[in-house]
Amino acid sequence: MYPVVRLIKEVLRHRKAPPLPMTGTHVATHICWPWDIDVWMELNNGRTLTLYDLGRIVLFQRLGIVPVMKQNRWGGTVAGSSVRYRKRVRMFDRYELRTRMIGWDDKFFYAEQSMWRKGDCASHGLLRMAITDARGLVTSDRVMAAMEGAPESPPLPDWVVAWIDAENRRPWPPMQDVAQAPAIAAE
């Protein structure tokens, strides 16, 4: 279930936080609750992605993108992600969630997010996001023009450019023989 209560709490908690520049970092602290864990008694990888959602929503709020989206009846979506998991976050651990916009190209916005526990990075995500309307993708230049005075994107780091290139080479739709392979039931 989506953590609606946590979302409301985060939005309210940071509603008076100072605005951030387009590449500023939003930092929030959380606790790994019993409903966040998996059978291994640690933060579930799917829940990590959901918690990253909370960071991006508040980041967009602090960047001033949310009012522009509401005014134009735009929505937001994640168009791709890659996450590295390196350290465990266990039940009742406190951790810090950091979210920042890295930059953008003609179609997408790129953000990096990380969870930190006791000074160590537990996970790190790279996300490609899009703003959408009823017709599909809203170009980044339209979004930035609607934000009035938004800066140019900083150059994307080499590792982000390499990821974008790898994603562009990845076949879509997936190969039919893999998508249509018969499922083998475990006995």
Short mmCIF file of N, CA and C in Angstrom, two decimals:
data_model
loop_
_atom_site.label_atom_id
_atom_site.label_comp_id
_atom_site.label_asym_id
_atom_site.label_seq_id
_atom_site.Cartn_x
_atom_site.Cartn_y
_atom_site.Cartn_z
N MET A 1 0.84 -1.18 0.00
CA MET A 1 0.00 0.00 0.00
C MET A 1 0.88 1.24 0.00
N TYR A 2 0.46 2.23 -0.77
CA TYR A 2 1.23 3.48 -0.86
C TYR A 2 1.18 4.21 0.49
N PRO A 3 2.29 4.73 0.96
CA PRO A 3 2.33 5.39 2.27
C PRO A 3 1.75 6.82 2.23
N VAL A 4 0.45 6.91 2.08
CA VAL A 4 -0.23 8.21 1.95
C VAL A 4 0.00 9.07 3.19
N VAL A 5 -0.07 8.47 4.36
CA VAL A 5 0.13 9.24 5.59
C VAL A 5 1.54 9.83 5.62
N ARG A 6 2.54 9.02 5.23
CA ARG A 6 3.91 9.53 5.17
C ARG A 6 4.04 10.66 4.15
N LEU A 7 3.37 10.51 3.02
CA LEU A 7 3.42 11.55 1.99
C LEU A 7 2.85 12.86 2.53
N ILE A 8 1.69 12.79 3.15
CA ILE A 8 1.07 14.00 3.72
C ILE A 8 1.99 14.61 4.77
N LYS A 9 2.54 13.75 5.63
CA LYS A 9 3.45 14.23 6.68
C LYS A 9 4.67 14.94 6.07
N GLU A 10 5.26 14.37 5.04
CA GLU A 10 6.44 14.96 4.40
C GLU A 10 6.10 16.30 3.75
N VAL A 11 4.99 16.35 3.04
CA VAL A 11 4.60 17.60 2.38
C VAL A 11 4.34 18.68 3.42
N LEU A 12 3.61 18.33 4.49
CA LEU A 12 3.33 19.32 5.54
C LEU A 12 4.60 19.72 6.29
N ARG A 13 5.44 18.75 6.56
CA ARG A 13 6.67 19.00 7.31
C ARG A 13 7.60 19.97 6.58
N HIS A 14 7.60 19.89 5.25
CA HIS A 14 8.54 20.70 4.47
C HIS A 14 7.86 21.84 3.71
N ARG A 15 6.59 22.09 4.00
CA ARG A 15 5.85 23.12 3.23
C ARG A 15 6.44 24.52 3.41
N LYS A 16 7.08 24.77 4.53
CA LYS A 16 7.68 26.09 4.76
C LYS A 16 9.20 26.06 4.63
N ALA A 17 9.72 24.94 4.14
CA ALA A 17 11.17 24.86 3.92
C ALA A 17 11.54 25.85 2.82
N PRO A 18 12.71 26.43 2.89
CA PRO A 18 13.09 27.40 1.86
C PRO A 18 13.15 26.75 0.48
N PRO A 19 12.84 27.55 -0.54
CA PRO A 19 12.96 27.02 -1.91
C PRO A 19 14.40 26.59 -2.18
N LEU A 20 14.53 25.64 -3.08
CA LEU A 20 15.86 25.16 -3.47
C LEU A 20 16.18 25.61 -4.89
N PRO A 21 17.46 25.82 -5.19
CA PRO A 21 17.83 26.02 -6.58
C PRO A 21 17.62 24.71 -7.34
N MET A 22 17.58 24.76 -8.65
CA MET A 22 17.25 23.57 -9.45
C MET A 22 18.14 22.37 -9.16
N THR A 23 19.35 22.58 -8.73
CA THR A 23 20.21 21.43 -8.43
C THR A 23 20.47 21.30 -6.92
N GLY A 24 19.62 21.94 -6.12
CA GLY A 24 19.75 21.84 -4.67
C GLY A 24 19.34 20.46 -4.17
N THR A 25 19.78 20.12 -2.98
CA THR A 25 19.49 18.81 -2.39
C THR A 25 18.45 18.93 -1.29
N HIS A 26 17.40 18.12 -1.41
CA HIS A 26 16.40 18.01 -0.34
C HIS A 26 16.82 16.85 0.55
N VAL A 27 16.84 17.09 1.86
CA VAL A 27 17.23 16.07 2.83
C VAL A 27 16.08 15.85 3.81
N ALA A 28 15.73 14.60 4.04
CA ALA A 28 14.68 14.25 5.00
C ALA A 28 15.12 13.03 5.79
N THR A 29 14.69 12.96 7.03
CA THR A 29 15.00 11.79 7.85
C THR A 29 13.76 10.92 8.00
N HIS A 30 13.99 9.63 8.06
CA HIS A 30 12.91 8.64 8.17
C HIS A 30 13.33 7.54 9.11
N ILE A 31 12.38 6.69 9.42
CA ILE A 31 12.62 5.49 10.21
C ILE A 31 12.09 4.31 9.41
N CYS A 32 12.82 3.21 9.43
CA CYS A 32 12.35 1.98 8.78
C CYS A 32 11.36 1.30 9.72
N TRP A 33 10.09 1.36 9.36
CA TRP A 33 9.03 0.80 10.20
C TRP A 33 8.78 -0.67 9.88
N PRO A 34 8.10 -1.41 10.77
CA PRO A 34 7.85 -2.84 10.52
C PRO A 34 7.15 -3.11 9.18
N TRP A 35 6.32 -2.20 8.70
CA TRP A 35 5.62 -2.42 7.44
C TRP A 35 6.50 -2.10 6.23
N ASP A 36 7.74 -1.68 6.47
CA ASP A 36 8.68 -1.40 5.38
C ASP A 36 9.61 -2.57 5.09
N ILE A 37 9.59 -3.58 5.92
CA ILE A 37 10.60 -4.65 5.82
C ILE A 37 10.11 -5.83 4.98
N ASP A 38 11.08 -6.64 4.59
CA ASP A 38 10.78 -7.87 3.86
C ASP A 38 11.02 -9.08 4.77
N VAL A 39 11.01 -10.25 4.21
CA VAL A 39 11.18 -11.47 5.03
C VAL A 39 12.58 -11.56 5.63
N TRP A 40 13.53 -10.78 5.15
CA TRP A 40 14.89 -10.79 5.68
C TRP A 40 15.08 -9.74 6.78
N MET A 41 13.97 -9.13 7.18
CA MET A 41 13.95 -8.16 8.28
C MET A 41 14.75 -6.90 7.97
N GLU A 42 14.72 -6.50 6.70
CA GLU A 42 15.38 -5.26 6.28
C GLU A 42 14.47 -4.53 5.31
N LEU A 43 14.80 -3.27 5.04
CA LEU A 43 14.00 -2.44 4.15
C LEU A 43 13.83 -3.13 2.81
N ASN A 44 12.59 -3.32 2.41
CA ASN A 44 12.25 -3.97 1.16
C ASN A 44 12.68 -3.10 -0.01
N ASN A 45 13.24 -3.72 -1.05
CA ASN A 45 13.71 -2.94 -2.19
C ASN A 45 12.58 -2.19 -2.90
N GLY A 46 11.40 -2.77 -2.97
CA GLY A 46 10.26 -2.07 -3.56
C GLY A 46 9.84 -0.87 -2.71
N ARG A 47 9.89 -1.02 -1.40
CA ARG A 47 9.56 0.08 -0.51
C ARG A 47 10.59 1.20 -0.65
N THR A 48 11.85 0.84 -0.89
CA THR A 48 12.87 1.85 -1.12
C THR A 48 12.45 2.76 -2.26
N LEU A 49 11.99 2.18 -3.37
CA LEU A 49 11.55 3.00 -4.51
C LEU A 49 10.37 3.87 -4.14
N THR A 50 9.46 3.35 -3.33
CA THR A 50 8.31 4.14 -2.89
C THR A 50 8.76 5.29 -2.00
N LEU A 51 9.70 5.04 -1.11
CA LEU A 51 10.20 6.10 -0.24
C LEU A 51 10.98 7.15 -1.06
N TYR A 52 11.67 6.71 -2.09
CA TYR A 52 12.31 7.66 -2.99
C TYR A 52 11.26 8.58 -3.63
N ASP A 53 10.07 8.04 -3.91
CA ASP A 53 8.96 8.87 -4.42
C ASP A 53 8.70 10.07 -3.51
N LEU A 54 8.66 9.82 -2.21
CA LEU A 54 8.39 10.89 -1.26
C LEU A 54 9.43 12.00 -1.37
N GLY A 55 10.68 11.62 -1.53
CA GLY A 55 11.74 12.60 -1.67
C GLY A 55 11.60 13.43 -2.94
N ARG A 56 11.20 12.77 -4.03
CA ARG A 56 11.04 13.52 -5.29
C ARG A 56 9.86 14.47 -5.25
N ILE A 57 8.79 14.05 -4.62
CA ILE A 57 7.60 14.92 -4.54
C ILE A 57 7.94 16.19 -3.76
N VAL A 58 8.59 16.03 -2.63
CA VAL A 58 8.95 17.21 -1.83
C VAL A 58 10.02 18.04 -2.55
N LEU A 59 10.96 17.39 -3.24
CA LEU A 59 11.94 18.13 -4.02
C LEU A 59 11.23 19.00 -5.06
N PHE A 60 10.30 18.42 -5.80
CA PHE A 60 9.56 19.19 -6.82
C PHE A 60 8.78 20.34 -6.18
N GLN A 61 8.27 20.11 -4.98
CA GLN A 61 7.58 21.17 -4.25
C GLN A 61 8.55 22.31 -3.94
N ARG A 62 9.73 21.96 -3.44
CA ARG A 62 10.71 22.99 -3.05
C ARG A 62 11.36 23.67 -4.24
N LEU A 63 11.38 23.00 -5.40
CA LEU A 63 11.93 23.61 -6.60
C LEU A 63 10.92 24.54 -7.28
N GLY A 64 9.66 24.46 -6.86
CA GLY A 64 8.62 25.28 -7.47
C GLY A 64 7.97 24.64 -8.69
N ILE A 65 8.23 23.37 -8.92
CA ILE A 65 7.67 22.67 -10.07
C ILE A 65 6.21 22.26 -9.83
N VAL A 66 5.86 21.90 -8.60
CA VAL A 66 4.49 21.43 -8.30
C VAL A 66 3.43 22.47 -8.66
N PRO A 67 3.57 23.74 -8.26
CA PRO A 67 2.54 24.72 -8.65
C PRO A 67 2.40 24.86 -10.17
N VAL A 68 3.52 24.78 -10.88
CA VAL A 68 3.49 24.89 -12.34
C VAL A 68 2.77 23.67 -12.93
N MET A 69 3.02 22.51 -12.36
CA MET A 69 2.33 21.30 -12.83
C MET A 69 0.83 21.41 -12.59
N LYS A 70 0.44 21.88 -11.41
CA LYS A 70 -0.99 22.04 -11.11
C LYS A 70 -1.64 23.05 -12.04
N GLN A 71 -0.98 24.18 -12.24
CA GLN A 71 -1.52 25.24 -13.09
C GLN A 71 -1.74 24.76 -14.52
N ASN A 72 -0.84 23.93 -15.02
CA ASN A 72 -0.92 23.45 -16.40
C ASN A 72 -1.60 22.08 -16.54
N ARG A 73 -2.04 21.54 -15.42
CA ARG A 73 -2.67 20.22 -15.40
C ARG A 73 -1.73 19.14 -15.94
N TRP A 74 -0.47 19.25 -15.51
CA TRP A 74 0.53 18.29 -15.90
C TRP A 74 0.67 17.24 -14.81
N GLY A 75 1.14 16.09 -15.19
CA GLY A 75 1.44 15.02 -14.25
C GLY A 75 2.92 14.70 -14.32
N GLY A 76 3.34 13.81 -13.47
CA GLY A 76 4.74 13.39 -13.45
C GLY A 76 4.83 11.88 -13.48
N THR A 77 5.92 11.39 -14.04
CA THR A 77 6.12 9.95 -14.09
C THR A 77 7.61 9.63 -14.05
N VAL A 78 7.92 8.45 -13.59
CA VAL A 78 9.28 7.94 -13.66
C VAL A 78 9.38 7.16 -14.96
N ALA A 79 10.36 7.52 -15.79
CA ALA A 79 10.52 6.88 -17.09
C ALA A 79 11.68 5.90 -17.11
N GLY A 80 12.36 5.75 -16.01
CA GLY A 80 13.45 4.80 -15.90
C GLY A 80 14.17 4.99 -14.58
N SER A 81 14.77 3.92 -14.10
CA SER A 81 15.52 4.02 -12.85
C SER A 81 16.56 2.91 -12.76
N SER A 82 17.58 3.20 -12.00
CA SER A 82 18.62 2.24 -11.70
C SER A 82 19.02 2.48 -10.26
N VAL A 83 18.98 1.42 -9.46
CA VAL A 83 19.28 1.57 -8.04
C VAL A 83 20.37 0.57 -7.64
N ARG A 84 21.32 1.06 -6.86
CA ARG A 84 22.34 0.21 -6.25
C ARG A 84 22.01 0.08 -4.77
N TYR A 85 22.01 -1.15 -4.28
CA TYR A 85 21.79 -1.41 -2.86
C TYR A 85 23.12 -1.91 -2.30
N ARG A 86 23.62 -1.24 -1.26
CA ARG A 86 24.94 -1.60 -0.75
C ARG A 86 24.96 -1.92 0.75
N LYS A 87 24.11 -1.31 1.53
CA LYS A 87 24.09 -1.56 2.98
C LYS A 87 22.65 -1.83 3.40
N ARG A 88 22.50 -2.63 4.40
CA ARG A 88 21.16 -2.94 4.90
C ARG A 88 20.61 -1.81 5.76
N VAL A 89 19.32 -1.60 5.62
CA VAL A 89 18.58 -0.74 6.53
C VAL A 89 17.60 -1.67 7.22
N ARG A 90 17.76 -1.80 8.52
CA ARG A 90 16.93 -2.75 9.28
C ARG A 90 15.81 -2.03 10.01
N MET A 91 14.87 -2.83 10.50
CA MET A 91 13.72 -2.28 11.21
C MET A 91 14.17 -1.35 12.34
N PHE A 92 13.53 -0.20 12.40
CA PHE A 92 13.73 0.87 13.37
C PHE A 92 15.02 1.67 13.15
N ASP A 93 15.77 1.35 12.11
CA ASP A 93 16.93 2.18 11.78
C ASP A 93 16.44 3.55 11.32
N ARG A 94 17.16 4.59 11.75
CA ARG A 94 16.93 5.94 11.22
C ARG A 94 17.86 6.09 10.03
N TYR A 95 17.36 6.76 9.00
CA TYR A 95 18.18 7.00 7.83
C TYR A 95 17.81 8.35 7.24
N GLU A 96 18.72 8.85 6.44
CA GLU A 96 18.53 10.14 5.78
C GLU A 96 18.32 9.87 4.29
N LEU A 97 17.32 10.52 3.73
CA LEU A 97 17.02 10.40 2.31
C LEU A 97 17.42 11.72 1.64
N ARG A 98 18.32 11.64 0.68
CA ARG A 98 18.79 12.83 -0.04
C ARG A 98 18.34 12.75 -1.49
N THR A 99 17.80 13.85 -1.98
CA THR A 99 17.28 13.90 -3.35
C THR A 99 17.75 15.19 -4.01
N ARG A 100 18.27 15.07 -5.23
CA ARG A 100 18.66 16.27 -5.96
C ARG A 100 18.49 16.06 -7.46
N MET A 101 18.18 17.14 -8.13
CA MET A 101 18.10 17.14 -9.58
C MET A 101 19.51 17.26 -10.13
N ILE A 102 19.88 16.36 -11.03
CA ILE A 102 21.21 16.40 -11.63
C ILE A 102 21.21 17.33 -12.84
N GLY A 103 20.12 17.26 -13.61
CA GLY A 103 20.02 18.06 -14.82
C GLY A 103 18.88 17.55 -15.69
N TRP A 104 18.81 18.04 -16.91
CA TRP A 104 17.72 17.64 -17.81
C TRP A 104 18.19 17.74 -19.25
N ASP A 105 17.47 17.03 -20.10
CA ASP A 105 17.71 17.14 -21.54
C ASP A 105 16.42 17.60 -22.18
N ASP A 106 16.23 17.36 -23.46
CA ASP A 106 15.04 17.88 -24.13
C ASP A 106 13.74 17.24 -23.66
N LYS A 107 13.79 15.99 -23.17
CA LYS A 107 12.58 15.28 -22.76
C LYS A 107 12.49 14.98 -21.26
N PHE A 108 13.61 14.70 -20.65
CA PHE A 108 13.60 14.13 -19.31
C PHE A 108 14.37 14.96 -18.30
N PHE A 109 14.01 14.74 -17.03
CA PHE A 109 14.71 15.30 -15.88
C PHE A 109 15.39 14.13 -15.18
N TYR A 110 16.61 14.36 -14.70
CA TYR A 110 17.39 13.30 -14.06
C TYR A 110 17.66 13.69 -12.61
N ALA A 111 17.37 12.76 -11.72
CA ALA A 111 17.59 13.00 -10.30
C ALA A 111 18.40 11.85 -9.72
N GLU A 112 19.15 12.18 -8.70
CA GLU A 112 19.81 11.11 -7.95
C GLU A 112 19.28 11.15 -6.53
N GLN A 113 19.13 9.97 -5.98
CA GLN A 113 18.63 9.84 -4.62
C GLN A 113 19.48 8.83 -3.88
N SER A 114 19.61 9.05 -2.59
CA SER A 114 20.39 8.12 -1.79
C SER A 114 19.84 8.05 -0.38
N MET A 115 20.04 6.89 0.24
CA MET A 115 19.69 6.69 1.65
C MET A 115 20.99 6.50 2.41
N TRP A 116 21.10 7.20 3.54
CA TRP A 116 22.30 7.17 4.35
C TRP A 116 21.94 6.73 5.77
N ARG A 117 22.68 5.74 6.28
CA ARG A 117 22.48 5.25 7.64
C ARG A 117 23.83 5.22 8.34
N LYS A 118 23.90 5.92 9.45
CA LYS A 118 25.13 5.97 10.25
C LYS A 118 26.33 6.37 9.41
N GLY A 119 26.14 7.34 8.52
CA GLY A 119 27.24 7.86 7.71
C GLY A 119 27.58 7.05 6.48
N ASP A 120 26.92 5.90 6.29
CA ASP A 120 27.19 5.07 5.12
C ASP A 120 26.03 5.15 4.14
N CYS A 121 26.36 5.12 2.86
CA CYS A 121 25.32 5.12 1.84
C CYS A 121 24.76 3.70 1.72
N ALA A 122 23.47 3.56 1.98
CA ALA A 122 22.81 2.25 1.91
C ALA A 122 22.33 1.94 0.49
N SER A 123 21.83 2.95 -0.20
CA SER A 123 21.39 2.76 -1.59
C SER A 123 21.51 4.07 -2.34
N HIS A 124 21.62 3.95 -3.65
CA HIS A 124 21.77 5.13 -4.50
C HIS A 124 20.98 4.89 -5.78
N GLY A 125 20.13 5.83 -6.13
CA GLY A 125 19.30 5.67 -7.32
C GLY A 125 19.51 6.80 -8.32
N LEU A 126 19.44 6.45 -9.58
CA LEU A 126 19.40 7.41 -10.68
C LEU A 126 18.04 7.26 -11.32
N LEU A 127 17.32 8.37 -11.44
CA LEU A 127 15.97 8.31 -11.99
C LEU A 127 15.80 9.26 -13.15
N ARG A 128 15.12 8.77 -14.18
CA ARG A 128 14.74 9.60 -15.31
C ARG A 128 13.25 9.87 -15.15
N MET A 129 12.89 11.14 -15.12
CA MET A 129 11.50 11.53 -14.87
C MET A 129 10.99 12.37 -16.03
N ALA A 130 9.68 12.33 -16.22
CA ALA A 130 9.07 13.13 -17.27
C ALA A 130 7.85 13.85 -16.71
N ILE A 131 7.58 15.00 -17.31
CA ILE A 131 6.35 15.73 -17.04
C ILE A 131 5.43 15.41 -18.22
N THR A 132 4.17 15.13 -17.93
CA THR A 132 3.24 14.71 -18.97
C THR A 132 1.97 15.55 -18.96
N ASP A 133 1.31 15.55 -20.11
CA ASP A 133 -0.03 16.13 -20.20
C ASP A 133 -0.90 15.13 -20.96
N ALA A 134 -2.08 15.52 -21.36
CA ALA A 134 -3.01 14.61 -22.03
C ALA A 134 -2.46 14.08 -23.35
N ARG A 135 -1.52 14.80 -23.96
CA ARG A 135 -0.95 14.38 -25.24
C ARG A 135 0.34 13.59 -25.09
N GLY A 136 0.87 13.48 -23.90
CA GLY A 136 2.12 12.74 -23.69
C GLY A 136 3.16 13.58 -22.98
N LEU A 137 4.42 13.42 -23.39
CA LEU A 137 5.53 14.13 -22.76
C LEU A 137 5.46 15.63 -22.99
N VAL A 138 5.73 16.38 -21.94
CA VAL A 138 5.89 17.84 -22.04
C VAL A 138 7.39 18.07 -22.12
N THR A 139 7.84 18.76 -23.14
CA THR A 139 9.28 18.96 -23.30
C THR A 139 9.84 19.77 -22.13
N SER A 140 11.08 19.52 -21.85
CA SER A 140 11.73 20.21 -20.73
C SER A 140 11.77 21.72 -20.93
N ASP A 141 11.95 22.16 -22.18
CA ASP A 141 11.98 23.61 -22.40
C ASP A 141 10.63 24.25 -22.11
N ARG A 142 9.53 23.54 -22.38
CA ARG A 142 8.20 24.06 -22.01
C ARG A 142 8.05 24.16 -20.50
N VAL A 143 8.52 23.14 -19.79
CA VAL A 143 8.44 23.14 -18.33
C VAL A 143 9.25 24.31 -17.78
N MET A 144 10.48 24.46 -18.27
CA MET A 144 11.35 25.52 -17.76
C MET A 144 10.81 26.90 -18.11
N ALA A 145 10.21 27.05 -19.29
CA ALA A 145 9.61 28.34 -19.67
C ALA A 145 8.44 28.66 -18.74
N ALA A 146 7.67 27.65 -18.36
CA ALA A 146 6.54 27.87 -17.45
C ALA A 146 7.02 28.24 -16.06
N MET A 147 8.25 27.86 -15.72
CA MET A 147 8.80 28.19 -14.40
C MET A 147 9.39 29.59 -14.36
N GLU A 148 9.43 30.26 -15.48
CA GLU A 148 9.87 31.65 -15.56
C GLU A 148 11.21 31.90 -14.87
N GLY A 149 12.23 31.96 -15.66
CA GLY A 149 13.54 32.27 -15.13
C GLY A 149 14.33 31.07 -14.66
N ALA A 150 13.88 29.87 -14.99
CA ALA A 150 14.63 28.69 -14.59
C ALA A 150 15.94 28.64 -15.38
N PRO A 151 16.99 28.13 -14.77
CA PRO A 151 18.30 28.12 -15.42
C PRO A 151 18.41 27.04 -16.50
N GLU A 152 19.50 27.10 -17.25
CA GLU A 152 19.85 26.03 -18.18
C GLU A 152 20.30 24.83 -17.36
N SER A 153 20.17 23.66 -17.93
CA SER A 153 20.66 22.47 -17.24
C SER A 153 22.17 22.49 -17.16
N PRO A 154 22.70 22.11 -16.01
CA PRO A 154 24.15 21.92 -15.96
C PRO A 154 24.50 20.71 -16.84
N PRO A 155 25.75 20.60 -17.27
CA PRO A 155 26.12 19.41 -18.05
C PRO A 155 25.88 18.15 -17.21
N LEU A 156 25.30 17.14 -17.84
CA LEU A 156 25.07 15.89 -17.12
C LEU A 156 26.40 15.18 -16.91
N PRO A 157 26.63 14.60 -15.74
CA PRO A 157 27.88 13.87 -15.50
C PRO A 157 28.05 12.71 -16.49
N ASP A 158 29.29 12.32 -16.73
CA ASP A 158 29.58 11.25 -17.69
C ASP A 158 28.84 9.96 -17.35
N TRP A 159 28.75 9.62 -16.07
CA TRP A 159 28.08 8.37 -15.70
C TRP A 159 26.59 8.41 -16.01
N VAL A 160 25.99 9.59 -15.95
CA VAL A 160 24.58 9.73 -16.32
C VAL A 160 24.42 9.63 -17.83
N VAL A 161 25.31 10.29 -18.58
CA VAL A 161 25.27 10.22 -20.04
C VAL A 161 25.45 8.76 -20.49
N ALA A 162 26.36 8.03 -19.86
CA ALA A 162 26.58 6.61 -20.21
C ALA A 162 25.32 5.79 -19.92
N TRP A 163 24.64 6.08 -18.81
CA TRP A 163 23.40 5.37 -18.48
C TRP A 163 22.32 5.67 -19.51
N ILE A 164 22.19 6.94 -19.91
CA ILE A 164 21.21 7.33 -20.93
C ILE A 164 21.50 6.58 -22.22
N ASP A 165 22.78 6.52 -22.61
CA ASP A 165 23.17 5.81 -23.83
C ASP A 165 22.81 4.33 -23.72
N ALA A 166 23.11 3.73 -22.58
CA ALA A 166 22.77 2.31 -22.39
C ALA A 166 21.26 2.09 -22.47
N GLU A 167 20.49 2.98 -21.88
CA GLU A 167 19.03 2.87 -21.94
C GLU A 167 18.52 3.02 -23.38
N ASN A 168 19.16 3.91 -24.16
CA ASN A 168 18.75 4.11 -25.55
C ASN A 168 19.06 2.88 -26.42
N ARG A 169 20.07 2.10 -26.03
CA ARG A 169 20.44 0.89 -26.78
C ARG A 169 19.59 -0.31 -26.39
N ARG A 170 18.95 -0.23 -25.26
CA ARG A 170 18.14 -1.35 -24.76
C ARG A 170 16.91 -1.52 -25.64
N PRO A 171 16.64 -2.74 -26.12
CA PRO A 171 15.50 -2.92 -27.02
C PRO A 171 14.16 -2.68 -26.32
N TRP A 172 13.28 -2.02 -27.07
CA TRP A 172 11.90 -1.83 -26.58
C TRP A 172 10.98 -1.92 -27.77
N PRO A 173 9.95 -2.72 -27.71
CA PRO A 173 9.58 -3.59 -26.60
C PRO A 173 10.59 -4.72 -26.42
N PRO A 174 10.51 -5.40 -25.26
CA PRO A 174 11.45 -6.50 -25.01
C PRO A 174 11.34 -7.56 -26.11
N MET A 175 12.37 -8.34 -26.25
CA MET A 175 12.37 -9.40 -27.26
C MET A 175 11.16 -10.31 -27.05
N GLN A 176 10.48 -10.63 -28.13
CA GLN A 176 9.26 -11.42 -28.01
C GLN A 176 9.52 -12.81 -27.46
N ASP A 177 10.64 -13.43 -27.82
CA ASP A 177 10.87 -14.78 -27.33
C ASP A 177 11.00 -14.81 -25.81
N VAL A 178 11.52 -13.74 -25.21
CA VAL A 178 11.62 -13.67 -23.75
C VAL A 178 10.24 -13.36 -23.16
N ALA A 179 9.54 -12.41 -23.76
CA ALA A 179 8.22 -12.01 -23.24
C ALA A 179 7.20 -13.13 -23.38
N GLN A 180 7.37 -14.01 -24.37
CA GLN A 180 6.39 -15.06 -24.61
C GLN A 180 6.87 -16.42 -24.13
N ALA A 181 8.00 -16.46 -23.44
CA ALA A 181 8.51 -17.73 -22.95
C ALA A 181 7.53 -18.34 -21.95
N PRO A 182 7.32 -19.64 -22.03
CA PRO A 182 6.39 -20.26 -21.08
C PRO A 182 6.94 -20.20 -19.66
N ALA A 183 6.06 -19.99 -18.73
CA ALA A 183 6.44 -19.96 -17.32
C ALA A 183 6.67 -21.38 -16.85
N ILE A 184 7.70 -21.57 -16.05
CA ILE A 184 7.98 -22.89 -15.49
C ILE A 184 7.59 -22.84 -14.02
N ALA A 185 6.66 -23.67 -13.67
CA ALA A 185 6.15 -23.68 -12.29
C ALA A 185 7.13 -24.42 -11.39
N ALA A 186 7.31 -23.88 -10.21
CA ALA A 186 8.15 -24.56 -9.21
C ALA A 186 7.33 -25.65 -8.56
N GLU A 187 7.96 -26.79 -8.37
CA GLU A 187 7.23 -27.91 -7.74
C GLU A 187 7.70 -28.16 -6.36
#
